Amino acid sequence: MYTRKLGKTGIDVSEIGFGAWAIGGDAWGPVDDAQSLRAMEAAVELGVNFIDTADVYGNGRSETLVAKLIEGRRDKLIVSTKGGLMGHHRDPRGEPVYGQPGNVIEAFENSLRRLGTDYIDVYFCHLWWDKPEETEAFLEAFAQLKRDGKVRAVGVSTENFDYIKHFNRDGGLDAVQLDYSILNRSVEREVLPYLQEQGIGAVVRGPLRMGMLTGKFQAATTFPEGDIRRNWPNEAWFAESLSKVEALKELSSEERTLSQAALRFVLNHPAVSVAIPGAKTAEQAAQNVSASARPLLSEDDVRIIDQIQTQ
């Protein structure tokens, strides 16, 4: 496993991490806790040290599972979690739910209890919109949590460039969690260059486009109840993405799967610190980890990807 610095924080992170959204069990179909733990254990045994979760994943279930993983080896793992969506109406036009620093700190302390630790390595604002009261509350809470030694690094989970710059107005932003993949390259224009220039770590979620870049979906694919992808087959973009994925299968070979090529694509960008694909099984986790290999992409690989994007 190759490691990278998380921006200017000095924190060493495995370039492939573990995204623990799916194991919360509330958005990606049914999960089994024992199987989820085996998936995380497999990732760690293969060199993963960056585990990303959030209070809202499974209404705390994901954080509770991560607590079992880190018990007895807390100092060897980098734990990232997010706050701001738990109990939120998710309407930027409504009254602020996290409008005071105390609201943020309360959510943070609840995460600490579920994770069974006394500090968090990276704490993210999980709100993707810039509402003045809530943004200010997070900035104040972040400063206090850093002063108190409870957080090593802070960040925001968004692709909104203006919002990122607002969060970083005093240069205190350490990391940004953003959606980036072969099928979603919009952050290459402004966001990733800015993060690289500012020394802000980029944590990439969605590097497999929620499973699209595994190549396993077809037009007839169905998703179970409780899976946020359930209506995808009825949407026009799904057929368009399937067509692109079919062309991208040229990137796969005996040495790598399409999903491993997709992970290497995001790692190929110099601004990226870590990619956090999800996994429900040990086998999926092992396949993700195998993307940490060299060379990442060849010139031919890049040409294929660029051609598909311009079609």
PDB file of C-alpha atoms in Angstrom, residues 7-309:
ATOM      1  CA  GLY A   7      -2.486  18.026   2.381  1.00  0.00           C
ATOM      2  CA  LYS A   8      -0.351  20.136   4.702  1.00  0.00           C
ATOM      3  CA  THR A   9      -1.472  18.318   7.863  1.00  0.00           C
ATOM      4  CA  GLY A  10       1.531  15.984   7.972  1.00  0.00           C
ATOM      5  CA  ILE A  11      -0.845  13.042   8.456  1.00  0.00           C
ATOM      6  CA  ASP A  12       0.187   9.973   6.438  1.00  0.00           C
ATOM      7  CA  VAL A  13      -2.791   8.246   4.850  1.00  0.00           C
ATOM      8  CA  SER A  14      -3.071   5.105   2.759  1.00  0.00           C
ATOM      9  CA  GLU A  15      -3.962   6.227  -0.762  1.00  0.00           C
ATOM     10  CA  ILE A  16      -6.860   3.757  -0.729  1.00  0.00           C
ATOM     11  CA  GLY A  17      -9.115   4.141   2.281  1.00  0.00           C
ATOM     12  CA  PHE A  18     -12.353   2.508   3.403  1.00  0.00           C
ATOM     13  CA  GLY A  19     -15.643   4.340   2.894  1.00  0.00           C
ATOM     14  CA  ALA A  20     -18.052   3.149   5.574  1.00  0.00           C
ATOM     15  CA  TRP A  21     -21.340   4.549   4.252  1.00  0.00           C
ATOM     16  CA  ALA A  22     -22.687   1.288   2.841  1.00  0.00           C
ATOM     17  CA  ILE A  23     -22.136  -0.652   6.062  1.00  0.00           C
ATOM     18  CA  GLY A  24     -24.539   1.722   7.830  1.00  0.00           C
ATOM     19  CA  GLY A  25     -27.290  -0.302   6.174  1.00  0.00           C
ATOM     20  CA  ASP A  26     -29.645   2.571   5.419  1.00  0.00           C
ATOM     21  CA  ALA A  27     -28.797   3.517   1.841  1.00  0.00           C
ATOM     22  CA  TRP A  28     -27.141   0.698  -0.098  1.00  0.00           C
ATOM     23  CA  GLY A  29     -29.356  -2.276   0.554  1.00  0.00           C
ATOM     24  CA  PRO A  30     -29.129  -4.883   3.317  1.00  0.00           C
ATOM     25  CA  VAL A  31     -25.863  -5.505   5.146  1.00  0.00           C
ATOM     26  CA  ASP A  32     -24.590  -7.933   7.759  1.00  0.00           C
ATOM     27  CA  ASP A  33     -22.541  -6.434  10.603  1.00  0.00           C
ATOM     28  CA  ALA A  34     -20.200  -9.413  10.901  1.00  0.00           C
ATOM     29  CA  GLN A  35     -19.532  -9.307   7.171  1.00  0.00           C
ATOM     30  CA  SER A  36     -18.971  -5.539   7.342  1.00  0.00           C
ATOM     31  CA  LEU A  37     -16.403  -5.998  10.095  1.00  0.00           C
ATOM     32  CA  ARG A  38     -14.625  -8.659   8.039  1.00  0.00           C
ATOM     33  CA  ALA A  39     -14.504  -6.234   5.114  1.00  0.00           C
ATOM     34  CA  MET A  40     -12.883  -3.537   7.249  1.00  0.00           C
ATOM     35  CA  GLU A  41     -10.495  -6.014   8.851  1.00  0.00           C
ATOM     36  CA  ALA A  42      -9.413  -7.239   5.412  1.00  0.00           C
ATOM     37  CA  ALA A  43      -8.767  -3.686   4.265  1.00  0.00           C
ATOM     38  CA  VAL A  44      -6.664  -2.893   7.331  1.00  0.00           C
ATOM     39  CA  GLU A  45      -4.691  -6.137   7.065  1.00  0.00           C
ATOM     40  CA  LEU A  46      -3.834  -5.151   3.481  1.00  0.00           C
ATOM     41  CA  GLY A  47      -2.509  -1.742   4.500  1.00  0.00           C
ATOM     42  CA  VAL A  48      -5.510   0.601   4.660  1.00  0.00           C
ATOM     43  CA  ASN A  49      -5.208   3.082   7.539  1.00  0.00           C
ATOM     44  CA  PHE A  50      -7.867   5.674   6.587  1.00  0.00           C
ATOM     45  CA  ILE A  51     -11.448   4.875   7.612  1.00  0.00           C
ATOM     46  CA  ASP A  52     -14.195   7.354   6.710  1.00  0.00           C
ATOM     47  CA  THR A  53     -17.647   7.342   8.264  1.00  0.00           C
ATOM     48  CA  ALA A  54     -20.357   9.799   9.397  1.00  0.00           C
ATOM     49  CA  ASP A  55     -22.818  10.103  12.256  1.00  0.00           C
ATOM     50  CA  VAL A  56     -25.774   9.869   9.867  1.00  0.00           C
ATOM     51  CA  TYR A  57     -24.697   6.590   8.216  1.00  0.00           C
ATOM     52  CA  GLY A  58     -27.214   4.125   9.584  1.00  0.00           C
ATOM     53  CA  ASN A  59     -28.090   6.656  12.284  1.00  0.00           C
ATOM     54  CA  GLY A  60     -24.832   5.865  14.116  1.00  0.00           C
ATOM     55  CA  ARG A  61     -24.553   2.214  13.084  1.00  0.00           C
ATOM     56  CA  SER A  62     -21.509   2.780  10.880  1.00  0.00           C
ATOM     57  CA  GLU A  63     -19.599   4.655  13.593  1.00  0.00           C
ATOM     58  CA  THR A  64     -20.409   1.900  16.081  1.00  0.00           C
ATOM     59  CA  LEU A  65     -18.957  -0.710  13.719  1.00  0.00           C
ATOM     60  CA  VAL A  66     -15.852   1.412  13.142  1.00  0.00           C
ATOM     61  CA  ALA A  67     -15.439   1.531  16.941  1.00  0.00           C
ATOM     62  CA  LYS A  68     -15.100  -2.257  16.978  1.00  0.00           C
ATOM     63  CA  LEU A  69     -12.488  -2.084  14.228  1.00  0.00           C
ATOM     64  CA  ILE A  70     -10.282   0.507  15.926  1.00  0.00           C
ATOM     65  CA  GLU A  71     -10.428  -0.945  19.439  1.00  0.00           C
ATOM     66  CA  GLY A  72      -6.912  -1.891  20.502  1.00  0.00           C
ATOM     67  CA  ARG A  73      -5.213  -0.211  17.533  1.00  0.00           C
ATOM     68  CA  ARG A  74      -6.513   3.340  17.635  1.00  0.00           C
ATOM     69  CA  ASP A  75      -3.060   4.873  17.181  1.00  0.00           C
ATOM     70  CA  LYS A  76      -2.480   2.932  13.964  1.00  0.00           C
ATOM     71  CA  LEU A  77      -5.600   4.123  12.150  1.00  0.00           C
ATOM     72  CA  ILE A  78      -6.756   7.485  10.816  1.00  0.00           C
ATOM     73  CA  VAL A  79     -10.432   7.956  11.634  1.00  0.00           C
ATOM     74  CA  SER A  80     -12.479  10.436   9.651  1.00  0.00           C
ATOM     75  CA  THR A  81     -16.108  11.208  10.407  1.00  0.00           C
ATOM     76  CA  LYS A  82     -18.645  13.844   9.473  1.00  0.00           C
ATOM     77  CA  GLY A  83     -21.344  15.808  11.258  1.00  0.00           C
ATOM     78  CA  GLY A  84     -24.167  18.123  10.289  1.00  0.00           C
ATOM     79  CA  LEU A  85     -26.743  15.907   8.599  1.00  0.00           C
ATOM     80  CA  MET A  86     -27.912  13.975  11.662  1.00  0.00           C
ATOM     81  CA  GLY A  87     -31.376  15.369  12.443  1.00  0.00           C
ATOM     82  CA  HIS A  88     -31.141  17.934   9.648  1.00  0.00           C
ATOM     83  CA  HIS A  89     -34.101  18.730   7.385  1.00  0.00           C
ATOM     84  CA  ARG A  90     -31.556  19.045   4.541  1.00  0.00           C
ATOM     85  CA  ASP A  91     -33.213  22.168   3.199  1.00  0.00           C
ATOM     86  CA  PRO A  92     -30.759  25.081   2.902  1.00  0.00           C
ATOM     87  CA  ARG A  93     -33.737  27.469   2.755  1.00  0.00           C
ATOM     88  CA  GLY A  94     -35.096  26.377   6.122  1.00  0.00           C
ATOM     89  CA  GLU A  95     -34.148  27.358   9.628  1.00  0.00           C
ATOM     90  CA  PRO A  96     -30.571  26.366  10.540  1.00  0.00           C
ATOM     91  CA  VAL A  97     -30.277  23.163  12.555  1.00  0.00           C
ATOM     92  CA  TYR A  98     -26.569  23.560  13.300  1.00  0.00           C
ATOM     93  CA  GLY A  99     -26.684  27.316  13.704  1.00  0.00           C
ATOM     94  CA  GLN A 100     -24.588  27.472  16.917  1.00  0.00           C
ATOM     95  CA  PRO A 101     -21.112  26.089  17.645  1.00  0.00           C
ATOM     96  CA  GLY A 102     -22.626  24.164  20.523  1.00  0.00           C
ATOM     97  CA  ASN A 103     -24.822  22.185  18.133  1.00  0.00           C
ATOM     98  CA  VAL A 104     -21.742  21.129  16.178  1.00  0.00           C
ATOM     99  CA  ILE A 105     -19.767  20.218  19.294  1.00  0.00           C
ATOM    100  CA  GLU A 106     -22.676  18.186  20.651  1.00  0.00           C
ATOM    101  CA  ALA A 107     -22.787  16.183  17.400  1.00  0.00           C
ATOM    102  CA  PHE A 108     -19.024  15.758  17.586  1.00  0.00           C
ATOM    103  CA  GLU A 109     -19.150  14.468  21.166  1.00  0.00           C
ATOM    104  CA  ASN A 110     -21.874  12.003  20.196  1.00  0.00           C
ATOM    105  CA  SER A 111     -19.595  10.705  17.436  1.00  0.00           C
ATOM    106  CA  LEU A 112     -16.748  10.351  19.923  1.00  0.00           C
ATOM    107  CA  ARG A 113     -18.931   8.204  22.160  1.00  0.00           C
ATOM    108  CA  ARG A 114     -20.087   5.966  19.325  1.00  0.00           C
ATOM    109  CA  LEU A 115     -16.522   5.601  18.025  1.00  0.00           C
ATOM    110  CA  GLY A 116     -15.195   4.840  21.512  1.00  0.00           C
ATOM    111  CA  THR A 117     -12.303   7.279  21.212  1.00  0.00           C
ATOM    112  CA  ASP A 118     -11.254  10.595  22.737  1.00  0.00           C
ATOM    113  CA  TYR A 119     -10.162  12.280  19.502  1.00  0.00           C
ATOM    114  CA  ILE A 120     -10.926  12.232  15.795  1.00  0.00           C
ATOM    115  CA  ASP A 121      -8.228  12.593  13.183  1.00  0.00           C
ATOM    116  CA  VAL A 122     -10.320  14.357  10.544  1.00  0.00           C
ATOM    117  CA  TYR A 123     -13.724  15.919  11.198  1.00  0.00           C
ATOM    118  CA  PHE A 124     -15.813  17.108   8.269  1.00  0.00           C
ATOM    119  CA  CYS A 125     -18.789  19.402   7.957  1.00  0.00           C
ATOM    120  CA  HIS A 126     -21.279  17.194   6.134  1.00  0.00           C
ATOM    121  CA  LEU A 127     -23.377  20.080   4.800  1.00  0.00           C
ATOM    122  CA  TRP A 128     -22.821  20.663   1.102  1.00  0.00           C
ATOM    123  CA  TRP A 129     -24.512  24.084   1.088  1.00  0.00           C
ATOM    124  CA  ASP A 130     -23.179  27.395   2.385  1.00  0.00           C
ATOM    125  CA  LYS A 131     -25.766  28.718   4.859  1.00  0.00           C
ATOM    126  CA  PRO A 132     -24.151  31.614   6.788  1.00  0.00           C
ATOM    127  CA  GLU A 133     -25.291  30.653  10.294  1.00  0.00           C
ATOM    128  CA  GLU A 134     -24.309  27.017   9.950  1.00  0.00           C
ATOM    129  CA  THR A 135     -21.037  27.686   8.166  1.00  0.00           C
ATOM    130  CA  GLU A 136     -19.980  30.137  10.869  1.00  0.00           C
ATOM    131  CA  ALA A 137     -21.006  27.684  13.581  1.00  0.00           C
ATOM    132  CA  PHE A 138     -18.847  24.968  12.061  1.00  0.00           C
ATOM    133  CA  LEU A 139     -15.872  27.286  11.666  1.00  0.00           C
ATOM    134  CA  GLU A 140     -16.073  28.362  15.319  1.00  0.00           C
ATOM    135  CA  ALA A 141     -16.570  24.799  16.530  1.00  0.00           C
ATOM    136  CA  PHE A 142     -13.666  23.561  14.425  1.00  0.00           C
ATOM    137  CA  ALA A 143     -11.358  26.157  15.957  1.00  0.00           C
ATOM    138  CA  GLN A 144     -12.407  25.163  19.487  1.00  0.00           C
ATOM    139  CA  LEU A 145     -12.062  21.432  18.821  1.00  0.00           C
ATOM    140  CA  LYS A 146      -8.567  21.969  17.453  1.00  0.00           C
ATOM    141  CA  ARG A 147      -7.590  24.098  20.455  1.00  0.00           C
ATOM    142  CA  ASP A 148      -8.892  21.401  22.781  1.00  0.00           C
ATOM    143  CA  GLY A 149      -6.846  18.743  20.997  1.00  0.00           C
ATOM    144  CA  LYS A 150      -9.903  16.697  20.096  1.00  0.00           C
ATOM    145  CA  VAL A 151      -9.422  17.043  16.330  1.00  0.00           C
ATOM    146  CA  ARG A 152      -6.229  16.879  14.282  1.00  0.00           C
ATOM    147  CA  ALA A 153      -7.666  18.174  11.006  1.00  0.00           C
ATOM    148  CA  VAL A 154     -10.945  19.669   9.786  1.00  0.00           C
ATOM    149  CA  GLY A 155     -12.715  19.811   6.460  1.00  0.00           C
ATOM    150  CA  VAL A 156     -15.915  20.148   4.478  1.00  0.00           C
ATOM    151  CA  SER A 157     -17.692  17.647   2.242  1.00  0.00           C
ATOM    152  CA  THR A 158     -18.693  19.486  -0.944  1.00  0.00           C
ATOM    153  CA  GLU A 159     -17.752  20.208  -4.555  1.00  0.00           C
ATOM    154  CA  ASN A 160     -18.994  23.813  -4.363  1.00  0.00           C
ATOM    155  CA  PHE A 161     -15.940  25.943  -5.142  1.00  0.00           C
ATOM    156  CA  ASP A 162     -17.231  29.150  -3.534  1.00  0.00           C
ATOM    157  CA  TYR A 163     -18.204  27.258  -0.392  1.00  0.00           C
ATOM    158  CA  ILE A 164     -14.746  25.691  -0.160  1.00  0.00           C
ATOM    159  CA  LYS A 165     -13.092  29.110  -0.487  1.00  0.00           C
ATOM    160  CA  HIS A 166     -15.402  30.509   2.209  1.00  0.00           C
ATOM    161  CA  PHE A 167     -14.451  27.687   4.578  1.00  0.00           C
ATOM    162  CA  ASN A 168     -10.801  28.383   3.842  1.00  0.00           C
ATOM    163  CA  ARG A 169     -10.994  32.165   4.188  1.00  0.00           C
ATOM    164  CA  ASP A 170      -8.428  32.151   7.009  1.00  0.00           C
ATOM    165  CA  GLY A 171      -6.364  29.280   5.598  1.00  0.00           C
ATOM    166  CA  GLY A 172      -7.599  26.829   8.227  1.00  0.00           C
ATOM    167  CA  LEU A 173      -9.149  24.218   5.966  1.00  0.00           C
ATOM    168  CA  ASP A 174      -7.192  20.961   6.046  1.00  0.00           C
ATOM    169  CA  ALA A 175      -9.212  18.675   3.789  1.00  0.00           C
ATOM    170  CA  VAL A 176     -12.123  18.570   1.370  1.00  0.00           C
ATOM    171  CA  GLN A 177     -14.176  15.465   0.697  1.00  0.00           C
ATOM    172  CA  LEU A 178     -15.489  15.542  -2.847  1.00  0.00           C
ATOM    173  CA  ASP A 179     -17.107  13.472  -5.552  1.00  0.00           C
ATOM    174  CA  TYR A 180     -14.638  12.611  -8.319  1.00  0.00           C
ATOM    175  CA  SER A 181     -14.447   9.797 -10.841  1.00  0.00           C
ATOM    176  CA  ILE A 182     -13.941   9.047 -14.512  1.00  0.00           C
ATOM    177  CA  LEU A 183     -17.668   9.734 -14.934  1.00  0.00           C
ATOM    178  CA  ASN A 184     -17.648  12.945 -12.906  1.00  0.00           C
ATOM    179  CA  ARG A 185     -14.634  15.162 -13.626  1.00  0.00           C
ATOM    180  CA  SER A 186     -16.091  18.615 -12.939  1.00  0.00           C
ATOM    181  CA  VAL A 187     -13.774  19.242  -9.960  1.00  0.00           C
ATOM    182  CA  GLU A 188     -10.750  19.117 -12.265  1.00  0.00           C
ATOM    183  CA  ARG A 189     -11.535  22.606 -13.568  1.00  0.00           C
ATOM    184  CA  GLU A 190     -11.245  24.700 -10.414  1.00  0.00           C
ATOM    185  CA  VAL A 191     -11.529  22.727  -7.191  1.00  0.00           C
ATOM    186  CA  LEU A 192      -8.627  20.263  -7.437  1.00  0.00           C
ATOM    187  CA  PRO A 193      -6.125  22.901  -8.693  1.00  0.00           C
ATOM    188  CA  TYR A 194      -7.143  25.154  -5.783  1.00  0.00           C
ATOM    189  CA  LEU A 195      -6.730  22.366  -3.225  1.00  0.00           C
ATOM    190  CA  GLN A 196      -3.305  21.525  -4.593  1.00  0.00           C
ATOM    191  CA  GLU A 197      -2.234  25.176  -4.531  1.00  0.00           C
ATOM    192  CA  GLN A 198      -3.489  25.653  -0.966  1.00  0.00           C
ATOM    193  CA  GLY A 199      -2.068  22.393   0.402  1.00  0.00           C
ATOM    194  CA  ILE A 200      -5.535  21.070   1.225  1.00  0.00           C
ATOM    195  CA  GLY A 201      -5.971  17.297   1.174  1.00  0.00           C
ATOM    196  CA  ALA A 202      -8.503  15.897  -1.292  1.00  0.00           C
ATOM    197  CA  VAL A 203     -10.475  12.907  -0.004  1.00  0.00           C
ATOM    198  CA  VAL A 204     -12.275  11.351  -2.962  1.00  0.00           C
ATOM    199  CA  ARG A 205     -15.669   9.795  -2.414  1.00  0.00           C
ATOM    200  CA  GLY A 206     -17.558   8.145  -5.248  1.00  0.00           C
ATOM    201  CA  PRO A 207     -14.424   7.048  -7.150  1.00  0.00           C
ATOM    202  CA  LEU A 208     -16.421   4.121  -8.547  1.00  0.00           C
ATOM    203  CA  ARG A 209     -19.489   6.275  -9.210  1.00  0.00           C
ATOM    204  CA  MET A 210     -21.546   4.352  -6.661  1.00  0.00           C
ATOM    205  CA  GLY A 211     -20.710   1.046  -8.333  1.00  0.00           C
ATOM    206  CA  MET A 212     -21.150   2.111 -11.959  1.00  0.00           C
ATOM    207  CA  LEU A 213     -17.419   1.780 -12.630  1.00  0.00           C
ATOM    208  CA  THR A 214     -17.299  -1.821 -11.493  1.00  0.00           C
ATOM    209  CA  GLY A 215     -18.868  -2.663 -14.853  1.00  0.00           C
ATOM    210  CA  LYS A 216     -21.400  -4.995 -13.235  1.00  0.00           C
ATOM    211  CA  PHE A 217     -24.572  -2.994 -13.986  1.00  0.00           C
ATOM    212  CA  GLN A 218     -26.772  -3.528 -17.039  1.00  0.00           C
ATOM    213  CA  ALA A 219     -29.939  -1.926 -18.390  1.00  0.00           C
ATOM    214  CA  ALA A 220     -31.962  -4.667 -16.677  1.00  0.00           C
ATOM    215  CA  THR A 221     -30.238  -4.249 -13.308  1.00  0.00           C
ATOM    216  CA  THR A 222     -32.579  -3.814 -10.346  1.00  0.00           C
ATOM    217  CA  PHE A 223     -31.751  -2.555  -6.874  1.00  0.00           C
ATOM    218  CA  PRO A 224     -33.379  -3.676  -3.595  1.00  0.00           C
ATOM    219  CA  GLU A 225     -35.658  -1.682  -1.343  1.00  0.00           C
ATOM    220  CA  GLY A 226     -33.668   0.772   0.750  1.00  0.00           C
ATOM    221  CA  ASP A 227     -30.995   1.244  -1.931  1.00  0.00           C
ATOM    222  CA  ILE A 228     -30.605   4.862  -3.031  1.00  0.00           C
ATOM    223  CA  ARG A 229     -29.872   3.578  -6.546  1.00  0.00           C
ATOM    224  CA  ARG A 230     -33.305   1.940  -6.884  1.00  0.00           C
ATOM    225  CA  ASN A 231     -34.623   4.426  -9.478  1.00  0.00           C
ATOM    226  CA  TRP A 232     -31.418   4.698 -11.509  1.00  0.00           C
ATOM    227  CA  PRO A 233     -32.550   2.379 -14.335  1.00  0.00           C
ATOM    228  CA  ASN A 234     -35.476   4.745 -15.007  1.00  0.00           C
ATOM    229  CA  GLU A 235     -33.228   7.776 -15.481  1.00  0.00           C
ATOM    230  CA  ALA A 236     -31.729   8.853 -18.819  1.00  0.00           C
ATOM    231  CA  TRP A 237     -28.213   9.387 -17.463  1.00  0.00           C
ATOM    232  CA  PHE A 238     -28.054   5.727 -16.412  1.00  0.00           C
ATOM    233  CA  ALA A 239     -28.192   4.455 -20.008  1.00  0.00           C
ATOM    234  CA  GLU A 240     -25.649   7.088 -21.058  1.00  0.00           C
ATOM    235  CA  SER A 241     -23.286   6.035 -18.262  1.00  0.00           C
ATOM    236  CA  LEU A 242     -23.684   2.358 -19.161  1.00  0.00           C
ATOM    237  CA  SER A 243     -22.559   3.187 -22.676  1.00  0.00           C
ATOM    238  CA  LYS A 244     -19.469   4.978 -21.372  1.00  0.00           C
ATOM    239  CA  VAL A 245     -18.657   2.160 -18.977  1.00  0.00           C
ATOM    240  CA  GLU A 246     -18.872  -0.345 -21.819  1.00  0.00           C
ATOM    241  CA  ALA A 247     -16.262   1.663 -23.717  1.00  0.00           C
ATOM    242  CA  LEU A 248     -14.134   1.991 -20.589  1.00  0.00           C
ATOM    243  CA  LYS A 249     -13.887  -1.784 -20.270  1.00  0.00           C
ATOM    244  CA  GLU A 250     -10.969  -1.426 -22.662  1.00  0.00           C
ATOM    245  CA  LEU A 251      -9.026  -0.328 -19.546  1.00  0.00           C
ATOM    246  CA  SER A 252      -9.412  -3.733 -17.911  1.00  0.00           C
ATOM    247  CA  SER A 253      -6.915  -6.531 -18.423  1.00  0.00           C
ATOM    248  CA  GLU A 254      -5.564  -9.676 -16.793  1.00  0.00           C
ATOM    249  CA  GLU A 255      -3.595  -7.425 -14.439  1.00  0.00           C
ATOM    250  CA  ARG A 256      -6.454  -5.165 -13.333  1.00  0.00           C
ATOM    251  CA  THR A 257     -10.225  -4.874 -13.253  1.00  0.00           C
ATOM    252  CA  LEU A 258     -12.177  -1.875 -14.511  1.00  0.00           C
ATOM    253  CA  SER A 259     -12.798  -0.761 -10.925  1.00  0.00           C
ATOM    254  CA  GLN A 260      -9.066  -0.853 -10.166  1.00  0.00           C
ATOM    255  CA  ALA A 261      -8.384   1.227 -13.280  1.00  0.00           C
ATOM    256  CA  ALA A 262     -11.068   3.685 -12.129  1.00  0.00           C
ATOM    257  CA  LEU A 263      -9.431   4.006  -8.714  1.00  0.00           C
ATOM    258  CA  ARG A 264      -6.036   4.545 -10.315  1.00  0.00           C
ATOM    259  CA  PHE A 265      -7.567   7.316 -12.403  1.00  0.00           C
ATOM    260  CA  VAL A 266      -8.461   9.428  -9.355  1.00  0.00           C
ATOM    261  CA  LEU A 267      -5.135   8.610  -7.682  1.00  0.00           C
ATOM    262  CA  ASN A 268      -3.390   9.824 -10.817  1.00  0.00           C
ATOM    263  CA  HIS A 269      -4.362  13.416  -9.979  1.00  0.00           C
ATOM    264  CA  PRO A 270      -1.613  15.071  -7.893  1.00  0.00           C
ATOM    265  CA  ALA A 271      -4.093  16.873  -5.636  1.00  0.00           C
ATOM    266  CA  VAL A 272      -5.643  13.636  -4.364  1.00  0.00           C
ATOM    267  CA  SER A 273      -4.579  12.303  -0.981  1.00  0.00           C
ATOM    268  CA  VAL A 274      -6.884   9.309  -0.596  1.00  0.00           C
ATOM    269  CA  ALA A 275      -9.782   7.599  -2.369  1.00  0.00           C
ATOM    270  CA  ILE A 276     -12.465   6.019  -0.182  1.00  0.00           C
ATOM    271  CA  PRO A 277     -14.431   3.386  -2.114  1.00  0.00           C
ATOM    272  CA  GLY A 278     -16.981   1.493  -0.090  1.00  0.00           C
ATOM    273  CA  ALA A 279     -17.035  -2.261   0.410  1.00  0.00           C
ATOM    274  CA  LYS A 280     -19.510  -4.671   1.947  1.00  0.00           C
ATOM    275  CA  THR A 281     -17.326  -7.770   1.748  1.00  0.00           C
ATOM    276  CA  ALA A 282     -13.703  -8.712   2.340  1.00  0.00           C
ATOM    277  CA  GLU A 283     -13.393  -9.603  -1.339  1.00  0.00           C
ATOM    278  CA  GLN A 284     -14.523  -6.136  -2.432  1.00  0.00           C
ATOM    279  CA  ALA A 285     -12.148  -4.519   0.042  1.00  0.00           C
ATOM    280  CA  ALA A 286      -9.215  -6.576  -1.235  1.00  0.00           C
ATOM    281  CA  GLN A 287      -9.973  -5.661  -4.836  1.00  0.00           C
ATOM    282  CA  ASN A 288     -10.083  -1.965  -3.924  1.00  0.00           C
ATOM    283  CA  VAL A 289      -6.762  -2.169  -2.103  1.00  0.00           C
ATOM    284  CA  SER A 290      -5.137  -3.750  -5.149  1.00  0.00           C
ATOM    285  CA  ALA A 291      -5.585  -0.456  -7.004  1.00  0.00           C
ATOM    286  CA  SER A 292      -2.654   0.912  -4.986  1.00  0.00           C
ATOM    287  CA  ALA A 293      -0.073  -0.215  -7.510  1.00  0.00           C
ATOM    288  CA  ARG A 294       2.310   1.323  -9.992  1.00  0.00           C
ATOM    289  CA  PRO A 295       2.169   2.469 -12.699  1.00  0.00           C
ATOM    290  CA  LEU A 296      -1.176   4.135 -12.117  1.00  0.00           C
ATOM    291  CA  LEU A 297      -2.161   4.986 -15.690  1.00  0.00           C
ATOM    292  CA  SER A 298      -0.346   4.852 -18.997  1.00  0.00           C
ATOM    293  CA  GLU A 299      -0.584   7.511 -21.700  1.00  0.00           C
ATOM    294  CA  ASP A 300      -2.857   5.172 -23.634  1.00  0.00           C
ATOM    295  CA  ASP A 301      -5.133   4.799 -20.606  1.00  0.00           C
ATOM    296  CA  VAL A 302      -5.450   8.569 -20.292  1.00  0.00           C
ATOM    297  CA  ARG A 303      -6.157   8.892 -24.013  1.00  0.00           C
ATOM    298  CA  ILE A 304      -8.969   6.330 -23.830  1.00  0.00           C
ATOM    299  CA  ILE A 305     -10.540   8.082 -20.834  1.00  0.00           C
ATOM    300  CA  ASP A 306     -10.319  11.527 -22.429  1.00  0.00           C
ATOM    301  CA  GLN A 307     -11.822  10.295 -25.690  1.00  0.00           C
ATOM    302  CA  ILE A 308     -14.774   8.760 -23.908  1.00  0.00           C
ATOM    303  CA  GLN A 309     -15.395  11.967 -21.987  1.00  0.00           C
TER     304      GLN A 309
END
